[in-house]
Amino acid sequence: MSTTPTVDDEEAETESESTLATARKQLQRAATNVEVDPAIIERLKHPTRVQQVSVPLEREEGGVDVFTGYRAQHDDVRGPYKGGLRYHPEVTADECTGLSMWMTWKCAVMDLPFGGGKGGIAVDPKSLTDDERERLTRRFAEELRDVVGPTKDVPAPDMGTDAQTMAWFMDAYSMQQGETIPGVVTGKPPVIGGSYGREAAPGRSTAIITREAVDYYDREIADATVAVQGFGSVGANAARLLDDWGATVVAVSDVNGAIYDPDGLDTRAVPTHEEEPEAVLTHEAPETLSNEAVLELDVDVLIPAAVGNVITAGNADAVDADIVVEGANGPTTFAADAILAERDVAVIPDILANAGGVTVSYFEWLQDINRRTWSLERVNEELEEQMLSAWRDVRDEVDARDLTWRDAAYVVALSRVAEAKGARGLWP
Ligand code: GLU
């Protein structure tokens, strides 16, 4: 890992920059490691389109609020746009665009026949009743009707959305089209065409990649200490699997703070966000810490699995883990990445580590198109196989070219996307 990103002070100071700016910088940097026609790189800095819609909602307490929704479609050279819908107050067109770029790379690293998309509504889902969430989602589906579809663009859950949201979206779309079309979204409940294992998949892949990374650095998973920031679907599933495999999970956290036990927590006894929201601190533990302090623990592996931009130029020097495995999307800023690389901290990127989510989404889409159901065993076996294959592709680049893990993952992804663009050509 001697190839160190060069980041000047000015860049380090623009830490609050948009996700899109980070994604573009990463692409520019990746372009220096791959021989690609500069015209293709220029094209990839821009999304194909960003659909912006207004989503009116009649409030239960009276009156109407109008929320802004987006669907960014970055690139579809390898297949339909694919990626989540998030409900979060800070959703913007730029954020969706940056996140959609990451989906393009994520699908390409995993060698899935999908491109990159991402969308959402700028709304705090906690401020909505269940009924309001349902009506907002159905109206959003109506507004996006022309740009989504099983062969066009296939949304999925992301921050603030879940299987139920996808069920409403699928139902609204199907009713508009006059037929049941389960393949329009993934991450649905299994009873209406969702895949077994989809919900746990991003956490499962994060655990699989952690296990491989620990092994790569000549350690045993049973001897490894792990700290996890975030105890939602990604963090909790990763923590529990690693715990099952013998790792010592010393800390887990949610927005309210962290619990810490140097002898290891019983991760199955700690309530996940889905089981009981924001209840990590209700579990008895020898010590509590702040959510930020988790990032600075002296552990073998740190898994930031909550929100983006948590490891910044401001705290990257304090990260005391040997390996960082990105469970969340974009937890490490561009400047922090450079600092960690300089310090020889291995950072296994989101586009590989949490890609189990979109991989099982692909399995779900296949099941929907073929009207067949796979068993959980089959899903998990095929996920394991696909994760190991992607891991080997990235690891080979790390070994052959002495790149950081992020650079290596980008080399794999960008090469595949650029090759497809070269083969299809620019038209007219
Ligand atoms: N939102 C998830 C992600 O960021 C999953 C996307 C999908 O399954 O399409 O990878």
CSV table of C-alpha atoms and ligand atoms in Angstrom, one decimal:
chain,number,residue,atom,x,y,z
A,1,MET,CA,0.0,0.0,0.0
A,2,SER,CA,2.7,2.4,-0.8
A,3,THR,CA,0.7,4.3,-3.4
A,4,THR,CA,-0.5,7.3,-1.4
A,5,PRO,CA,-3.2,9.6,-2.7
A,6,THR,CA,-1.9,13.2,-3.0
A,7,VAL,CA,-4.1,15.6,-1.3
A,8,ASP,CA,-3.2,19.2,-0.9
A,9,ASP,CA,-4.2,21.3,2.1
A,10,GLU,CA,-6.9,23.1,0.2
A,11,GLU,CA,-8.6,19.8,-0.6
A,12,ALA,CA,-8.3,18.7,3.0
A,13,GLU,CA,-10.0,21.9,4.0
A,14,THR,CA,-13.0,21.3,1.8
A,15,GLU,CA,-14.1,18.3,3.9
A,16,SER,CA,-17.7,19.4,3.9
A,17,GLU,CA,-17.8,19.1,0.1
A,18,SER,CA,-20.6,17.3,-1.5
A,19,THR,CA,-20.7,13.6,-2.1
A,20,LEU,CA,-20.7,14.4,-5.8
A,21,ALA,CA,-17.4,16.3,-5.5
A,22,THR,CA,-15.9,13.3,-3.6
A,23,ALA,CA,-17.1,10.9,-6.2
A,24,ARG,CA,-15.7,13.0,-9.0
A,25,LYS,CA,-12.3,13.3,-7.3
A,26,GLN,CA,-12.3,9.5,-6.8
A,27,LEU,CA,-13.0,9.0,-10.5
A,28,GLN,CA,-10.3,11.5,-11.5
A,29,ARG,CA,-7.9,9.6,-9.3
A,30,ALA,CA,-9.0,6.2,-10.6
A,31,ALA,CA,-8.4,7.5,-14.2
A,32,THR,CA,-4.7,7.8,-13.4
A,33,ASN,CA,-4.5,4.1,-12.7
A,34,VAL,CA,-6.4,2.8,-15.7
A,35,GLU,CA,-5.8,3.5,-19.4
A,36,VAL,CA,-9.1,4.9,-20.5
A,37,ASP,CA,-10.1,7.3,-23.2
A,38,PRO,CA,-10.3,10.7,-21.4
A,39,ALA,CA,-13.6,11.3,-23.2
A,40,ILE,CA,-15.1,8.3,-21.4
A,41,ILE,CA,-13.9,9.7,-18.0
A,42,GLU,CA,-15.4,13.1,-18.8
A,43,ARG,CA,-18.7,11.4,-19.7
A,44,LEU,CA,-18.6,9.4,-16.4
A,45,LYS,CA,-18.2,12.5,-14.4
A,46,HIS,CA,-21.8,13.4,-15.4
A,47,PRO,CA,-25.0,11.4,-14.8
A,48,THR,CA,-27.2,10.5,-17.7
A,49,ARG,CA,-30.0,12.3,-16.0
A,50,VAL,CA,-31.3,13.5,-12.6
A,51,GLN,CA,-35.1,13.4,-12.3
A,52,GLN,CA,-36.4,16.0,-9.8
A,53,VAL,CA,-40.0,15.7,-8.7
A,54,SER,CA,-42.3,17.4,-6.2
A,55,VAL,CA,-44.2,15.0,-3.9
A,56,PRO,CA,-47.2,16.6,-2.2
A,57,LEU,CA,-48.4,15.0,1.0
A,58,GLU,CA,-51.7,15.6,2.8
A,59,ARG,CA,-50.7,15.7,6.5
A,60,GLU,CA,-52.7,13.9,9.1
A,61,GLU,CA,-52.9,17.0,11.3
A,62,GLY,CA,-54.2,19.0,8.3
A,63,GLY,CA,-52.6,20.9,5.4
A,64,VAL,CA,-50.3,19.8,2.6
A,65,ASP,CA,-46.5,19.6,2.6
A,66,VAL,CA,-44.6,19.4,-0.6
A,67,PHE,CA,-41.4,17.4,-0.5
A,68,THR,CA,-38.7,17.2,-3.2
A,69,GLY,CA,-37.7,13.8,-4.5
A,70,TYR,CA,-34.9,12.8,-6.9
A,71,ARG,CA,-33.7,9.9,-9.0
A,72,ALA,CA,-30.2,10.2,-10.3
A,73,GLN,CA,-29.3,7.8,-13.1
A,74,HIS,CA,-25.5,7.8,-13.6
A,75,ASP,CA,-24.7,5.2,-16.2
A,76,ASP,CA,-26.4,2.2,-17.7
A,77,VAL,CA,-23.8,0.9,-20.2
A,78,ARG,CA,-23.7,-2.5,-18.4
A,79,GLY,CA,-27.4,-2.8,-17.6
A,80,PRO,CA,-30.4,-1.1,-15.9
A,81,TYR,CA,-29.7,1.7,-13.4
A,82,LYS,CA,-29.7,0.1,-9.9
A,83,GLY,CA,-29.5,1.6,-6.4
A,84,GLY,CA,-31.4,2.6,-3.4
A,85,LEU,CA,-34.0,5.3,-2.4
A,86,ARG,CA,-33.3,7.2,0.8
A,87,TYR,CA,-35.6,9.2,2.9
A,88,HIS,CA,-33.4,11.7,4.8
A,89,PRO,CA,-33.6,15.5,5.4
A,90,GLU,CA,-30.3,16.0,3.7
A,91,VAL,CA,-31.0,14.3,0.4
A,92,THR,CA,-30.1,16.6,-2.5
A,93,ALA,CA,-29.6,16.2,-6.3
A,94,ASP,CA,-25.8,16.3,-5.8
A,95,GLU,CA,-25.8,13.7,-3.1
A,96,CYS,CA,-28.0,11.3,-5.2
A,97,THR,CA,-25.7,11.9,-8.1
A,98,GLY,CA,-22.5,11.1,-6.2
A,99,LEU,CA,-24.2,8.0,-4.6
A,100,SER,CA,-25.4,6.9,-8.1
A,101,MET,CA,-21.8,7.0,-9.3
A,102,TRP,CA,-20.7,4.8,-6.5
A,103,MET,CA,-23.5,2.4,-7.5
A,104,THR,CA,-22.0,2.2,-11.0
A,105,TRP,CA,-18.7,1.2,-9.6
A,106,LYS,CA,-20.2,-1.1,-7.0
A,107,CYS,CA,-22.2,-3.1,-9.6
A,108,ALA,CA,-19.1,-3.2,-11.9
A,109,VAL,CA,-16.8,-4.5,-9.1
A,110,MET,CA,-19.3,-7.2,-8.4
A,111,ASP,CA,-19.6,-7.8,-12.2
A,112,LEU,CA,-23.4,-7.5,-12.0
A,113,PRO,CA,-25.3,-6.5,-15.2
A,114,PHE,CA,-26.5,-3.2,-13.8
A,115,GLY,CA,-25.5,0.4,-13.9
A,116,GLY,CA,-25.7,3.0,-11.1
A,117,GLY,CA,-28.7,4.9,-9.8
A,118,LYS,CA,-29.8,6.5,-6.5
A,119,GLY,CA,-32.6,8.6,-5.4
A,120,GLY,CA,-34.7,9.7,-2.4
A,121,ILE,CA,-36.8,12.3,-0.8
A,122,ALA,CA,-35.6,15.2,1.3
A,123,VAL,CA,-37.7,14.3,4.4
A,124,ASP,CA,-37.2,13.1,7.9
A,125,PRO,CA,-39.0,9.7,7.9
A,126,LYS,CA,-39.3,9.9,11.7
A,127,SER,CA,-41.6,12.9,11.2
A,128,LEU,CA,-44.1,10.9,9.2
A,129,THR,CA,-46.8,8.5,10.4
A,130,ASP,CA,-47.0,5.1,8.8
A,131,ASP,CA,-49.9,6.2,6.7
A,132,GLU,CA,-48.1,9.3,5.6
A,133,ARG,CA,-45.0,7.3,4.7
A,134,GLU,CA,-47.2,5.0,2.6
A,135,ARG,CA,-48.9,7.8,0.7
A,136,LEU,CA,-45.7,9.7,0.2
A,137,THR,CA,-44.1,6.5,-1.3
A,138,ARG,CA,-47.0,5.8,-3.6
A,139,ARG,CA,-47.0,9.3,-4.9
A,140,PHE,CA,-43.2,9.2,-5.4
A,141,ALA,CA,-43.6,6.0,-7.4
A,142,GLU,CA,-46.2,7.7,-9.5
A,143,GLU,CA,-43.9,10.7,-10.1
A,144,LEU,CA,-41.0,8.4,-11.1
A,145,ARG,CA,-43.2,6.0,-13.2
A,146,ASP,CA,-41.7,7.0,-16.5
A,147,VAL,CA,-38.0,6.6,-15.5
A,148,VAL,CA,-38.1,3.3,-13.5
A,149,GLY,CA,-38.9,-0.2,-14.5
A,150,PRO,CA,-37.4,-3.7,-14.4
A,151,THR,CA,-35.3,-3.1,-17.5
A,152,LYS,CA,-34.8,0.6,-17.0
A,153,ASP,CA,-34.0,1.5,-13.4
A,154,VAL,CA,-34.6,-0.7,-10.3
A,155,PRO,CA,-34.7,1.0,-6.9
A,156,ALA,CA,-34.1,-0.7,-3.6
A,157,PRO,CA,-34.0,0.3,0.1
A,158,ASP,CA,-31.4,2.6,1.5
A,159,MET,CA,-31.2,5.0,4.5
A,160,GLY,CA,-34.7,5.6,5.9
A,161,THR,CA,-36.5,3.1,3.7
A,162,ASP,CA,-37.1,-0.6,4.1
A,163,ALA,CA,-38.9,-3.7,2.7
A,164,GLN,CA,-42.3,-2.2,3.4
A,165,THR,CA,-41.4,1.0,1.5
A,166,MET,CA,-40.4,-1.2,-1.5
A,167,ALA,CA,-43.7,-3.1,-1.2
A,168,TRP,CA,-45.7,0.1,-1.5
A,169,PHE,CA,-43.6,1.3,-4.4
A,170,MET,CA,-44.0,-2.0,-6.2
A,171,ASP,CA,-47.7,-2.0,-5.6
A,172,ALA,CA,-48.2,1.6,-6.8
A,173,TYR,CA,-46.1,1.0,-9.9
A,174,SER,CA,-47.9,-2.3,-10.7
A,175,MET,CA,-51.3,-0.7,-10.3
A,176,GLN,CA,-50.4,2.1,-12.6
A,177,GLN,CA,-49.1,-0.4,-15.2
A,178,GLY,CA,-52.1,-2.7,-14.8
A,179,GLU,CA,-50.0,-5.8,-14.0
A,180,THR,CA,-47.9,-7.1,-11.1
A,181,ILE,CA,-44.3,-6.2,-11.8
A,182,PRO,CA,-42.2,-7.4,-8.9
A,183,GLY,CA,-38.9,-6.7,-10.7
A,184,VAL,CA,-39.4,-2.9,-10.6
A,185,VAL,CA,-37.7,-2.8,-7.1
A,186,THR,CA,-35.7,-5.1,-5.0
A,187,GLY,CA,-35.5,-5.5,-1.2
A,188,LYS,CA,-39.2,-6.4,-1.1
A,189,PRO,CA,-40.7,-8.7,1.5
A,190,PRO,CA,-40.3,-12.3,0.3
A,191,VAL,CA,-44.0,-12.9,0.1
A,192,ILE,CA,-44.3,-10.6,-2.9
A,193,GLY,CA,-41.1,-11.5,-4.7
A,194,GLY,CA,-38.4,-10.3,-2.3
A,195,SER,CA,-35.4,-12.5,-1.8
A,196,TYR,CA,-34.5,-14.4,1.3
A,197,GLY,CA,-31.3,-13.1,2.7
A,198,ARG,CA,-31.6,-9.6,1.1
A,199,GLU,CA,-32.0,-7.6,4.3
A,200,ALA,CA,-29.0,-9.2,5.9
A,201,ALA,CA,-26.9,-9.2,2.7
A,202,PRO,CA,-24.9,-5.9,3.1
A,203,GLY,CA,-23.9,-6.9,6.6
A,204,ARG,CA,-23.1,-10.4,5.5
A,205,SER,CA,-20.9,-9.2,2.7
A,206,THR,CA,-19.2,-6.7,5.1
A,207,ALA,CA,-18.5,-9.7,7.4
A,208,ILE,CA,-17.2,-11.9,4.6
A,209,ILE,CA,-14.9,-9.1,3.3
A,210,THR,CA,-13.7,-8.5,6.9
A,211,ARG,CA,-12.9,-12.2,7.3
A,212,GLU,CA,-10.9,-12.2,4.0
A,213,ALA,CA,-9.1,-9.0,4.9
A,214,VAL,CA,-8.1,-10.3,8.3
A,215,ASP,CA,-6.8,-13.4,6.7
A,216,TYR,CA,-4.9,-11.4,4.0
A,217,TYR,CA,-3.0,-9.6,6.8
A,218,ASP,CA,-2.1,-13.0,8.3
A,219,ARG,CA,-4.4,-12.9,11.3
A,220,GLU,CA,-7.1,-15.2,12.6
A,221,ILE,CA,-10.7,-14.0,12.7
A,222,ALA,CA,-11.0,-15.8,16.1
A,223,ASP,CA,-8.2,-13.5,17.4
A,224,ALA,CA,-9.5,-10.3,15.9
A,225,THR,CA,-11.0,-7.4,17.8
A,226,VAL,CA,-13.7,-5.5,16.0
A,227,ALA,CA,-15.5,-2.2,16.6
A,228,VAL,CA,-18.7,-1.4,14.7
A,229,GLN,CA,-20.2,2.1,14.3
A,230,GLY,CA,-24.0,1.8,13.7
A,231,PHE,CA,-26.2,-1.1,14.7
A,232,GLY,CA,-28.8,-1.0,11.8
A,233,SER,CA,-29.1,-3.7,9.2
A,234,VAL,CA,-25.4,-3.4,8.0
A,235,GLY,CA,-23.7,-3.0,11.3
A,236,ALA,CA,-25.7,-5.5,13.3
A,237,ASN,CA,-25.6,-8.2,10.7
A,238,ALA,CA,-21.9,-7.8,10.2
A,239,ALA,CA,-21.2,-7.7,14.0
A,240,ARG,CA,-23.3,-10.8,14.7
A,241,LEU,CA,-21.8,-12.9,11.9
A,242,LEU,CA,-18.2,-11.9,12.9
A,243,ASP,CA,-19.2,-12.7,16.5
A,244,ASP,CA,-20.4,-16.2,15.3
A,245,TRP,CA,-17.1,-16.7,13.5
A,246,GLY,CA,-15.2,-16.1,16.8
A,247,ALA,CA,-14.2,-12.5,16.5
A,248,THR,CA,-14.3,-10.3,19.6
A,249,VAL,CA,-16.7,-7.5,19.0
A,250,VAL,CA,-15.6,-5.0,21.6
A,251,ALA,CA,-17.9,-2.0,20.7
A,252,VAL,CA,-21.1,-1.3,18.9
A,253,SER,CA,-23.0,2.0,18.7
A,254,ASP,CA,-26.0,3.9,17.5
A,255,VAL,CA,-26.7,7.7,17.3
A,256,ASN,CA,-26.9,7.9,21.1
A,257,GLY,CA,-23.5,6.4,21.9
A,258,ALA,CA,-21.6,3.1,22.2
A,259,ILE,CA,-21.2,0.2,24.5
A,260,TYR,CA,-17.7,-1.2,25.1
A,261,ASP,CA,-16.5,-4.4,26.5
A,262,PRO,CA,-12.9,-5.4,26.0
A,263,ASP,CA,-13.8,-9.0,26.5
A,264,GLY,CA,-16.4,-8.9,23.7
A,265,LEU,CA,-20.1,-8.1,23.6
A,266,ASP,CA,-22.9,-10.6,23.2
A,267,THR,CA,-24.0,-9.0,19.9
A,268,ARG,CA,-27.2,-11.0,19.7
A,269,ALA,CA,-28.4,-9.6,23.0
A,270,VAL,CA,-27.9,-6.0,21.8
A,271,PRO,CA,-31.1,-4.7,20.1
A,272,THR,CA,-30.6,-3.8,16.5
A,273,HIS,CA,-32.2,-0.7,15.1
A,274,GLU,CA,-34.9,-2.9,13.5
A,275,GLU,CA,-35.6,-4.7,16.8
A,276,GLU,CA,-35.7,-1.6,18.9
A,277,PRO,CA,-34.6,1.7,17.4
A,278,GLU,CA,-31.7,3.5,19.1
A,279,ALA,CA,-31.6,1.2,22.0
A,280,VAL,CA,-27.9,0.1,22.0
A,281,LEU,CA,-27.3,1.9,25.3
A,282,THR,CA,-30.1,0.0,27.0
A,283,HIS,CA,-27.8,-3.1,26.9
A,284,GLU,CA,-25.6,-3.4,30.0
A,285,ALA,CA,-21.9,-3.1,29.3
A,286,PRO,CA,-18.8,-2.3,31.4
A,287,GLU,CA,-18.3,1.0,29.6
A,288,THR,CA,-20.1,3.5,27.4
A,289,LEU,CA,-18.5,5.7,24.9
A,290,SER,CA,-19.5,8.4,22.4
A,291,ASN,CA,-20.4,7.3,18.9
A,292,GLU,CA,-17.3,9.2,17.6
A,293,ALA,CA,-15.0,7.5,20.1
A,294,VAL,CA,-15.7,4.1,18.5
A,295,LEU,CA,-13.7,5.3,15.5
A,296,GLU,CA,-10.6,5.8,17.7
A,297,LEU,CA,-10.5,2.4,19.5
A,298,ASP,CA,-7.4,0.3,19.3
A,299,VAL,CA,-8.8,-2.7,17.4
A,300,ASP,CA,-7.9,-4.9,14.5
A,301,VAL,CA,-10.9,-3.9,12.5
A,302,LEU,CA,-13.1,-0.8,12.5
A,303,ILE,CA,-16.4,-1.1,10.6
A,304,PRO,CA,-18.1,2.3,10.1
A,305,ALA,CA,-21.6,1.2,9.2
A,306,ALA,CA,-23.8,4.2,10.0
A,307,VAL,CA,-23.7,7.3,7.9
A,308,GLY,CA,-21.2,8.9,5.4
A,309,ASN,CA,-18.3,11.3,6.1
A,310,VAL,CA,-17.5,10.1,9.6
A,311,ILE,CA,-13.8,9.6,9.1
A,312,THR,CA,-12.5,13.0,8.1
A,313,ALA,CA,-9.2,14.9,8.0
A,314,GLY,CA,-10.1,16.0,11.5
A,315,ASN,CA,-10.0,12.5,13.0
A,316,ALA,CA,-8.2,10.2,10.5
A,317,ASP,CA,-5.0,10.5,12.5
A,318,ALA,CA,-6.8,9.2,15.6
A,319,VAL,CA,-8.1,6.1,13.9
A,320,ASP,CA,-6.3,3.3,15.7
A,321,ALA,CA,-7.5,0.3,13.8
A,322,ASP,CA,-5.3,-1.6,11.4
A,323,ILE,CA,-8.1,-2.3,8.9
A,324,VAL,CA,-11.1,-0.2,8.2
A,325,VAL,CA,-14.0,-2.0,6.4
A,326,GLU,CA,-16.5,0.4,5.0
A,327,GLY,CA,-20.0,-0.9,5.9
A,328,ALA,CA,-21.7,2.4,5.2
A,329,ASN,CA,-21.6,4.2,1.8
A,330,GLY,CA,-18.8,6.9,1.8
A,331,PRO,CA,-17.8,6.9,5.5
A,332,THR,CA,-14.3,8.1,4.7
A,333,THR,CA,-13.7,11.5,3.0
A,334,PHE,CA,-11.2,11.9,0.2
A,335,ALA,CA,-8.8,13.7,2.5
A,336,ALA,CA,-9.1,11.2,5.3
A,337,ASP,CA,-8.5,8.4,2.8
A,338,ALA,CA,-5.1,10.0,2.0
A,339,ILE,CA,-4.2,10.3,5.6
A,340,LEU,CA,-5.1,6.6,6.3
A,341,ALA,CA,-3.1,5.5,3.3
A,342,GLU,CA,-0.1,7.4,4.5
A,343,ARG,CA,-0.4,5.8,7.9
A,344,ASP,CA,-0.7,2.3,6.2
A,345,VAL,CA,-4.2,1.7,7.5
A,346,ALA,CA,-5.9,-0.6,5.1
A,347,VAL,CA,-9.3,0.7,4.0
A,348,ILE,CA,-11.5,-1.8,2.3
A,349,PRO,CA,-14.0,0.3,0.3
A,350,ASP,CA,-17.8,0.4,0.5
A,351,ILE,CA,-18.1,-0.5,-3.2
A,352,LEU,CA,-16.7,-3.9,-2.4
A,353,ALA,CA,-17.5,-4.5,1.3
A,354,ASN,CA,-21.2,-3.6,1.5
A,355,ALA,CA,-21.9,-4.8,-2.1
A,356,GLY,CA,-23.8,-7.9,-0.8
A,357,GLY,CA,-26.9,-5.7,-0.8
A,358,VAL,CA,-27.0,-5.0,-4.5
A,359,THR,CA,-25.7,-8.5,-5.2
A,360,VAL,CA,-28.7,-10.1,-3.5
A,361,SER,CA,-30.8,-7.5,-5.2
A,362,TYR,CA,-29.5,-8.9,-8.5
A,363,PHE,CA,-30.5,-12.4,-7.3
A,364,GLU,CA,-33.9,-11.0,-6.3
A,365,TRP,CA,-34.4,-9.4,-9.8
A,366,LEU,CA,-33.4,-12.8,-11.4
A,367,GLN,CA,-36.0,-14.6,-9.2
A,368,ASP,CA,-38.6,-12.0,-10.1
A,369,ILE,CA,-38.0,-12.1,-13.9
A,370,ASN,CA,-38.0,-16.0,-13.8
A,371,ARG,CA,-40.9,-16.2,-11.3
A,372,ARG,CA,-38.8,-18.6,-9.1
A,373,THR,CA,-37.8,-18.6,-5.5
A,374,TRP,CA,-34.3,-19.4,-4.3
A,375,SER,CA,-33.8,-20.9,-0.8
A,376,LEU,CA,-31.8,-18.9,1.8
A,377,GLU,CA,-29.1,-21.5,1.5
A,378,ARG,CA,-28.7,-20.9,-2.2
A,379,VAL,CA,-28.8,-17.1,-1.8
A,380,ASN,CA,-26.1,-17.2,0.9
A,381,GLU,CA,-23.9,-19.7,-1.1
A,382,GLU,CA,-24.1,-17.7,-4.3
A,383,LEU,CA,-23.4,-14.5,-2.3
A,384,GLU,CA,-20.4,-16.0,-0.8
A,385,GLU,CA,-19.1,-17.1,-4.2
A,386,GLN,CA,-19.7,-13.7,-5.8
A,387,MET,CA,-18.1,-11.9,-2.9
A,388,LEU,CA,-15.0,-14.1,-3.0
A,389,SER,CA,-14.7,-13.7,-6.7
A,390,ALA,CA,-14.9,-9.9,-6.5
A,391,TRP,CA,-12.5,-10.0,-3.5
A,392,ARG,CA,-9.9,-11.9,-5.6
A,393,ASP,CA,-10.3,-9.5,-8.5
A,394,VAL,CA,-9.5,-6.6,-6.3
A,395,ARG,CA,-6.8,-8.4,-4.3
A,396,ASP,CA,-5.0,-9.3,-7.5
A,397,GLU,CA,-4.8,-5.6,-8.4
A,398,VAL,CA,-3.5,-4.8,-4.9
A,399,ASP,CA,-0.9,-7.4,-5.2
A,400,ALA,CA,0.1,-6.7,-8.7
A,401,ARG,CA,0.3,-3.0,-8.6
A,402,ASP,CA,0.7,-2.1,-4.9
A,403,LEU,CA,-2.4,0.0,-4.9
A,404,THR,CA,-4.7,0.9,-2.0
A,405,TRP,CA,-7.8,-1.3,-1.8
A,406,ARG,CA,-10.0,1.6,-2.9
A,407,ASP,CA,-7.7,2.3,-5.9
A,408,ALA,CA,-7.7,-1.4,-6.8
A,409,ALA,CA,-11.5,-1.7,-6.6
A,410,TYR,CA,-11.8,1.4,-8.8
A,411,VAL,CA,-9.4,-0.1,-11.3
A,412,VAL,CA,-11.5,-3.3,-11.6
A,413,ALA,CA,-14.8,-1.3,-11.8
A,414,LEU,CA,-13.6,1.5,-14.2
A,415,SER,CA,-11.9,-1.0,-16.5
A,416,ARG,CA,-15.2,-3.0,-16.9
A,417,VAL,CA,-17.3,0.1,-17.4
A,418,ALA,CA,-14.8,1.7,-19.9
A,419,GLU,CA,-14.5,-1.6,-21.8
A,420,ALA,CA,-18.3,-1.8,-22.2
A,421,LYS,CA,-18.4,1.9,-23.3
A,422,GLY,CA,-15.6,1.2,-25.8
A,423,ALA,CA,-17.5,-1.8,-27.2
A,424,ARG,CA,-20.8,0.0,-27.5
A,425,GLY,CA,-19.3,3.3,-28.7
A,426,LEU,CA,-20.7,6.8,-28.6
A,427,TRP,CA,-23.8,7.4,-30.7
A,428,PRO,CA,-24.4,9.2,-32.9
B,1,GLU,N1,-28.9,0.9,-1.2
B,1,GLU,C1,-28.0,-0.3,-1.3
B,1,GLU,C2,-26.6,0.2,-1.6
B,1,GLU,O1,-26.2,1.3,-1.4
B,1,GLU,C3,-28.5,-1.3,-2.2
B,1,GLU,C4,-28.8,-1.0,-3.6
B,1,GLU,C5,-29.6,-2.0,-4.3
B,1,GLU,O2,-29.8,-3.1,-3.8
B,1,GLU,O3,-29.9,-1.7,-5.5
B,1,GLU,O4,-25.8,-0.6,-2.1
